[in-house]
Amino acid sequence: DYELCEEWGHLYPIPREDLINLHREHLLHLLEMGDMEKALQLLQRIEDPGICLAISEQSLDQHPSLAASHFLADYLTAHFYTNLTTARRNEIQALYIGSKVLLTLPELSRVNYFHLSSRPLLMLEQLLMNMKVDWVAVAVQTLHHLLAEQEIGFTVEDIDNLLSKYAEKALNFPFALEEKRS
């Protein structure tokens, strides 16, 4: 049905907003079906870069699945980096990095941290608070690798400070140990 509507759009003029809505819904449908290749082809078929940017941003703002969010954040960063404001760019890069960290977690646990996908540092802190040390190790390794490539509002030092803070708390005993004497 989406493709039929797209063909009609080539034959008859469709208002810009309706065209954006049509393509956004089609894109979200393809992404939810897991067909990233067709989603990419759809975006490449759109001739007007302004419409393509609007579709991509609106789709991302719909908070689709993890894989779809990751795809859209990657696409926006790769194709429209200079068209985005600094704040929006940082937001999209944080979502990209957060989704990348989420993908390192066991599949059944991702849903528990999905709401933090746009805040990777907070996700790391939540993992530390939940004592998921093995997951934290993989997440930190992923973050170190990704932060070397791009800048998003926090640094490797922020991660190190967070880890130090929780390491200190882990060693802080709220009571004094007493020896038993016989």
mmCIF file of C-alpha atoms in Angstrom:
data_model
loop_
_atom_site.group_PDB
_atom_site.id
_atom_site.type_symbol
_atom_site.label_atom_id
_atom_site.label_comp_id
_atom_site.label_asym_id
_atom_site.label_seq_id
_atom_site.Cartn_x
_atom_site.Cartn_y
_atom_site.Cartn_z
ATOM 1 C CA ASP A 1 0.000 0.000 0.000
ATOM 2 C CA TYR A 2 2.837 2.376 0.827
ATOM 3 C CA GLU A 3 4.478 1.749 -2.525
ATOM 4 C CA LEU A 4 1.183 2.331 -4.334
ATOM 5 C CA CYS A 5 0.778 5.648 -2.510
ATOM 6 C CA GLU A 6 4.342 6.540 -3.463
ATOM 7 C CA GLU A 7 3.564 5.844 -7.140
ATOM 8 C CA TRP A 8 0.464 8.059 -6.913
ATOM 9 C CA GLY A 9 2.714 10.751 -5.475
ATOM 10 C CA HIS A 10 4.748 10.710 -8.669
ATOM 11 C CA LEU A 11 1.617 11.124 -10.798
ATOM 12 C CA TYR A 12 -0.338 13.664 -8.745
ATOM 13 C CA PRO A 13 0.878 16.435 -6.463
ATOM 14 C CA ILE A 14 0.703 15.581 -2.764
ATOM 15 C CA PRO A 15 1.043 18.299 -0.098
ATOM 16 C CA ARG A 16 4.502 18.295 1.529
ATOM 17 C CA GLU A 17 3.212 17.347 5.006
ATOM 18 C CA ASP A 18 1.187 14.423 3.652
ATOM 19 C CA LEU A 19 4.204 13.220 1.693
ATOM 20 C CA ILE A 20 6.372 13.394 4.816
ATOM 21 C CA ASN A 21 3.736 11.499 6.819
ATOM 22 C CA LEU A 22 3.446 8.821 4.139
ATOM 23 C CA HIS A 23 7.193 8.255 3.929
ATOM 24 C CA ARG A 24 7.592 8.385 7.729
ATOM 25 C CA GLU A 25 4.956 5.697 8.241
ATOM 26 C CA HIS A 26 6.443 3.584 5.439
ATOM 27 C CA LEU A 27 9.943 3.970 6.910
ATOM 28 C CA LEU A 28 8.796 3.048 10.417
ATOM 29 C CA HIS A 29 6.933 0.030 9.020
ATOM 30 C CA LEU A 30 10.054 -1.202 7.214
ATOM 31 C CA LEU A 31 12.236 -0.638 10.271
ATOM 32 C CA GLU A 32 9.835 -2.458 12.583
ATOM 33 C CA MET A 33 9.810 -5.361 10.127
ATOM 34 C CA GLY A 34 13.614 -5.377 10.381
ATOM 35 C CA ASP A 35 14.126 -4.637 6.692
ATOM 36 C CA MET A 36 16.947 -2.103 6.973
ATOM 37 C CA GLU A 37 17.946 -2.521 3.330
ATOM 38 C CA LYS A 38 14.513 -1.463 2.019
ATOM 39 C CA ALA A 39 14.416 1.357 4.570
ATOM 40 C CA LEU A 40 17.728 2.650 3.239
ATOM 41 C CA GLN A 41 16.460 2.321 -0.339
ATOM 42 C CA LEU A 42 13.340 4.308 0.585
ATOM 43 C CA LEU A 43 15.435 7.121 2.033
ATOM 44 C CA GLN A 44 17.691 7.122 -1.032
ATOM 45 C CA ARG A 45 14.669 7.416 -3.370
ATOM 46 C CA ILE A 46 13.569 10.670 -1.753
ATOM 47 C CA GLU A 47 15.015 13.412 -3.926
ATOM 48 C CA ASP A 48 14.427 16.412 -1.642
ATOM 49 C CA PRO A 49 17.028 16.414 1.182
ATOM 50 C CA GLY A 50 14.774 18.602 3.352
ATOM 51 C CA ILE A 51 11.958 16.052 3.183
ATOM 52 C CA CYS A 52 14.401 13.201 3.842
ATOM 53 C CA LEU A 53 15.757 15.007 6.919
ATOM 54 C CA ALA A 54 12.240 15.688 8.215
ATOM 55 C CA ILE A 55 11.198 12.063 7.703
ATOM 56 C CA SER A 56 14.294 10.721 9.451
ATOM 57 C CA GLU A 57 14.032 13.102 12.408
ATOM 58 C CA GLN A 58 10.293 12.589 12.869
ATOM 59 C CA SER A 59 10.762 8.815 12.695
ATOM 60 C CA LEU A 60 13.463 8.962 15.359
ATOM 61 C CA ASP A 61 11.239 11.147 17.554
ATOM 62 C CA GLN A 62 8.566 8.412 17.437
ATOM 63 C CA HIS A 63 10.893 6.303 19.669
ATOM 64 C CA PRO A 64 10.917 3.176 17.519
ATOM 65 C CA SER A 65 12.563 -0.103 18.500
ATOM 66 C CA LEU A 66 16.222 -0.330 19.473
ATOM 67 C CA ALA A 67 17.427 -1.456 16.041
ATOM 68 C CA ALA A 68 15.318 1.205 14.298
ATOM 69 C CA SER A 69 16.599 3.958 16.606
ATOM 70 C CA HIS A 70 20.163 2.837 16.007
ATOM 71 C CA PHE A 71 19.625 2.825 12.228
ATOM 72 C CA LEU A 72 18.006 6.283 12.202
ATOM 73 C CA ALA A 73 20.617 7.859 14.476
ATOM 74 C CA ASP A 74 23.375 6.423 12.301
ATOM 75 C CA TYR A 75 21.654 7.618 9.100
ATOM 76 C CA LEU A 76 21.077 11.140 10.420
ATOM 77 C CA THR A 77 24.655 11.439 11.627
ATOM 78 C CA ALA A 78 26.083 10.127 8.358
ATOM 79 C CA HIS A 79 23.927 12.163 5.964
ATOM 80 C CA PHE A 80 22.713 15.285 7.783
ATOM 81 C CA TYR A 81 25.421 16.039 10.352
ATOM 82 C CA THR A 82 25.937 19.610 9.128
ATOM 83 C CA ASN A 83 22.188 20.296 8.857
ATOM 84 C CA LEU A 84 21.571 19.608 12.553
ATOM 85 C CA THR A 85 21.949 22.059 15.423
ATOM 86 C CA THR A 86 24.697 21.275 17.911
ATOM 87 C CA ALA A 87 22.166 20.296 20.579
ATOM 88 C CA ARG A 88 20.253 18.011 18.189
ATOM 89 C CA ARG A 89 23.518 16.527 16.912
ATOM 90 C CA ASN A 90 24.614 15.712 20.481
ATOM 91 C CA GLU A 91 21.187 14.229 21.242
ATOM 92 C CA ILE A 92 21.294 11.978 18.164
ATOM 93 C CA GLN A 93 24.890 10.913 18.807
ATOM 94 C CA ALA A 94 24.029 10.110 22.435
ATOM 95 C CA LEU A 95 21.124 7.976 21.192
ATOM 96 C CA TYR A 96 23.421 6.239 18.713
ATOM 97 C CA ILE A 97 25.991 5.485 21.415
ATOM 98 C CA GLY A 98 23.313 4.474 23.927
ATOM 99 C CA SER A 99 21.730 2.082 21.448
ATOM 100 C CA LYS A 100 25.165 0.650 20.668
ATOM 101 C CA VAL A 101 25.734 0.036 24.403
ATOM 102 C CA LEU A 102 22.264 -1.510 24.707
ATOM 103 C CA LEU A 103 23.111 -3.912 21.895
ATOM 104 C CA THR A 104 26.025 -5.218 23.989
ATOM 105 C CA LEU A 105 23.642 -6.271 26.790
ATOM 106 C CA PRO A 106 21.903 -9.657 26.847
ATOM 107 C CA GLU A 107 18.804 -9.496 24.666
ATOM 108 C CA LEU A 108 16.285 -10.200 27.440
ATOM 109 C CA SER A 109 17.717 -7.424 29.628
ATOM 110 C CA ARG A 110 17.674 -4.672 27.000
ATOM 111 C CA VAL A 111 14.053 -3.784 27.677
ATOM 112 C CA ASN A 112 14.972 -2.819 31.265
ATOM 113 C CA TYR A 113 17.433 -0.181 30.063
ATOM 114 C CA PHE A 114 15.809 0.927 26.780
ATOM 115 C CA HIS A 115 14.361 4.074 28.376
ATOM 116 C CA LEU A 116 17.953 5.193 29.035
ATOM 117 C CA SER A 117 19.131 4.713 25.444
ATOM 118 C CA SER A 118 19.539 8.459 24.884
ATOM 119 C CA ARG A 119 21.532 8.814 28.135
ATOM 120 C CA PRO A 120 24.436 6.352 27.965
ATOM 121 C CA LEU A 121 26.218 7.691 31.068
ATOM 122 C CA LEU A 122 23.054 7.279 33.128
ATOM 123 C CA MET A 123 22.622 3.774 31.675
ATOM 124 C CA LEU A 124 26.149 2.937 32.803
ATOM 125 C CA GLU A 125 25.359 4.247 36.279
ATOM 126 C CA GLN A 126 22.179 2.152 36.411
ATOM 127 C CA LEU A 127 24.149 -0.946 35.451
ATOM 128 C CA LEU A 128 26.627 -0.186 38.233
ATOM 129 C CA MET A 129 23.827 0.292 40.754
ATOM 130 C CA ASN A 130 22.320 -3.040 39.679
ATOM 131 C CA MET A 131 25.696 -4.733 40.183
ATOM 132 C CA LYS A 132 25.943 -5.871 36.561
ATOM 133 C CA VAL A 133 29.745 -5.690 36.623
ATOM 134 C CA ASP A 134 30.308 -7.953 33.602
ATOM 135 C CA TRP A 135 27.881 -5.878 31.541
ATOM 136 C CA VAL A 136 29.553 -2.674 32.742
ATOM 137 C CA ALA A 137 32.928 -3.962 31.560
ATOM 138 C CA VAL A 138 31.604 -4.549 28.032
ATOM 139 C CA ALA A 139 29.684 -1.238 28.065
ATOM 140 C CA VAL A 140 32.773 0.725 29.162
ATOM 141 C CA GLN A 141 34.868 -0.924 26.479
ATOM 142 C CA THR A 142 32.230 -0.004 23.868
ATOM 143 C CA LEU A 143 31.982 3.572 25.164
ATOM 144 C CA HIS A 144 35.755 4.039 25.112
ATOM 145 C CA HIS A 145 35.854 2.865 21.507
ATOM 146 C CA LEU A 146 32.937 5.090 20.415
ATOM 147 C CA LEU A 147 34.088 8.198 22.288
ATOM 148 C CA ALA A 148 37.423 8.022 20.496
ATOM 149 C CA GLU A 149 35.523 8.562 17.235
ATOM 150 C CA GLN A 150 33.049 11.291 18.243
ATOM 151 C CA GLU A 151 32.182 13.849 20.888
ATOM 152 C CA ILE A 152 28.761 13.884 22.565
ATOM 153 C CA GLY A 153 28.726 15.877 25.761
ATOM 154 C CA PHE A 154 30.639 13.509 28.026
ATOM 155 C CA THR A 155 34.157 12.192 27.907
ATOM 156 C CA VAL A 156 36.208 9.171 28.888
ATOM 157 C CA GLU A 157 37.152 11.087 32.055
ATOM 158 C CA ASP A 158 33.451 11.294 33.001
ATOM 159 C CA ILE A 159 33.195 7.522 32.671
ATOM 160 C CA ASP A 160 36.342 7.045 34.750
ATOM 161 C CA ASN A 161 35.003 9.410 37.432
ATOM 162 C CA LEU A 162 31.730 7.485 37.559
ATOM 163 C CA LEU A 163 33.552 4.181 37.912
ATOM 164 C CA SER A 164 35.805 5.630 40.628
ATOM 165 C CA LYS A 165 32.793 6.977 42.524
ATOM 166 C CA TYR A 166 31.093 3.576 42.590
ATOM 167 C CA ALA A 167 34.335 1.737 43.366
ATOM 168 C CA GLU A 168 34.769 4.026 46.360
ATOM 169 C CA LYS A 169 31.183 3.391 47.487
ATOM 170 C CA ALA A 170 31.744 -0.354 47.184
ATOM 171 C CA LEU A 171 34.648 -0.095 49.608
ATOM 172 C CA ASN A 172 32.897 2.245 52.041
ATOM 173 C CA PHE A 173 31.656 0.338 55.091
ATOM 174 C CA PRO A 174 29.006 2.178 57.143
ATOM 175 C CA PHE A 175 29.931 0.335 60.346
ATOM 176 C CA ALA A 176 33.128 -0.501 62.143
ATOM 177 C CA LEU A 177 34.332 -4.063 62.134
ATOM 178 C CA GLU A 178 34.833 -5.364 65.651
ATOM 179 C CA GLU A 179 37.039 -8.243 66.638
ATOM 180 C CA LYS A 180 35.596 -10.973 68.751
ATOM 181 C CA ARG A 181 37.868 -11.794 71.624
ATOM 182 C CA SER A 182 37.685 -14.980 73.520
#
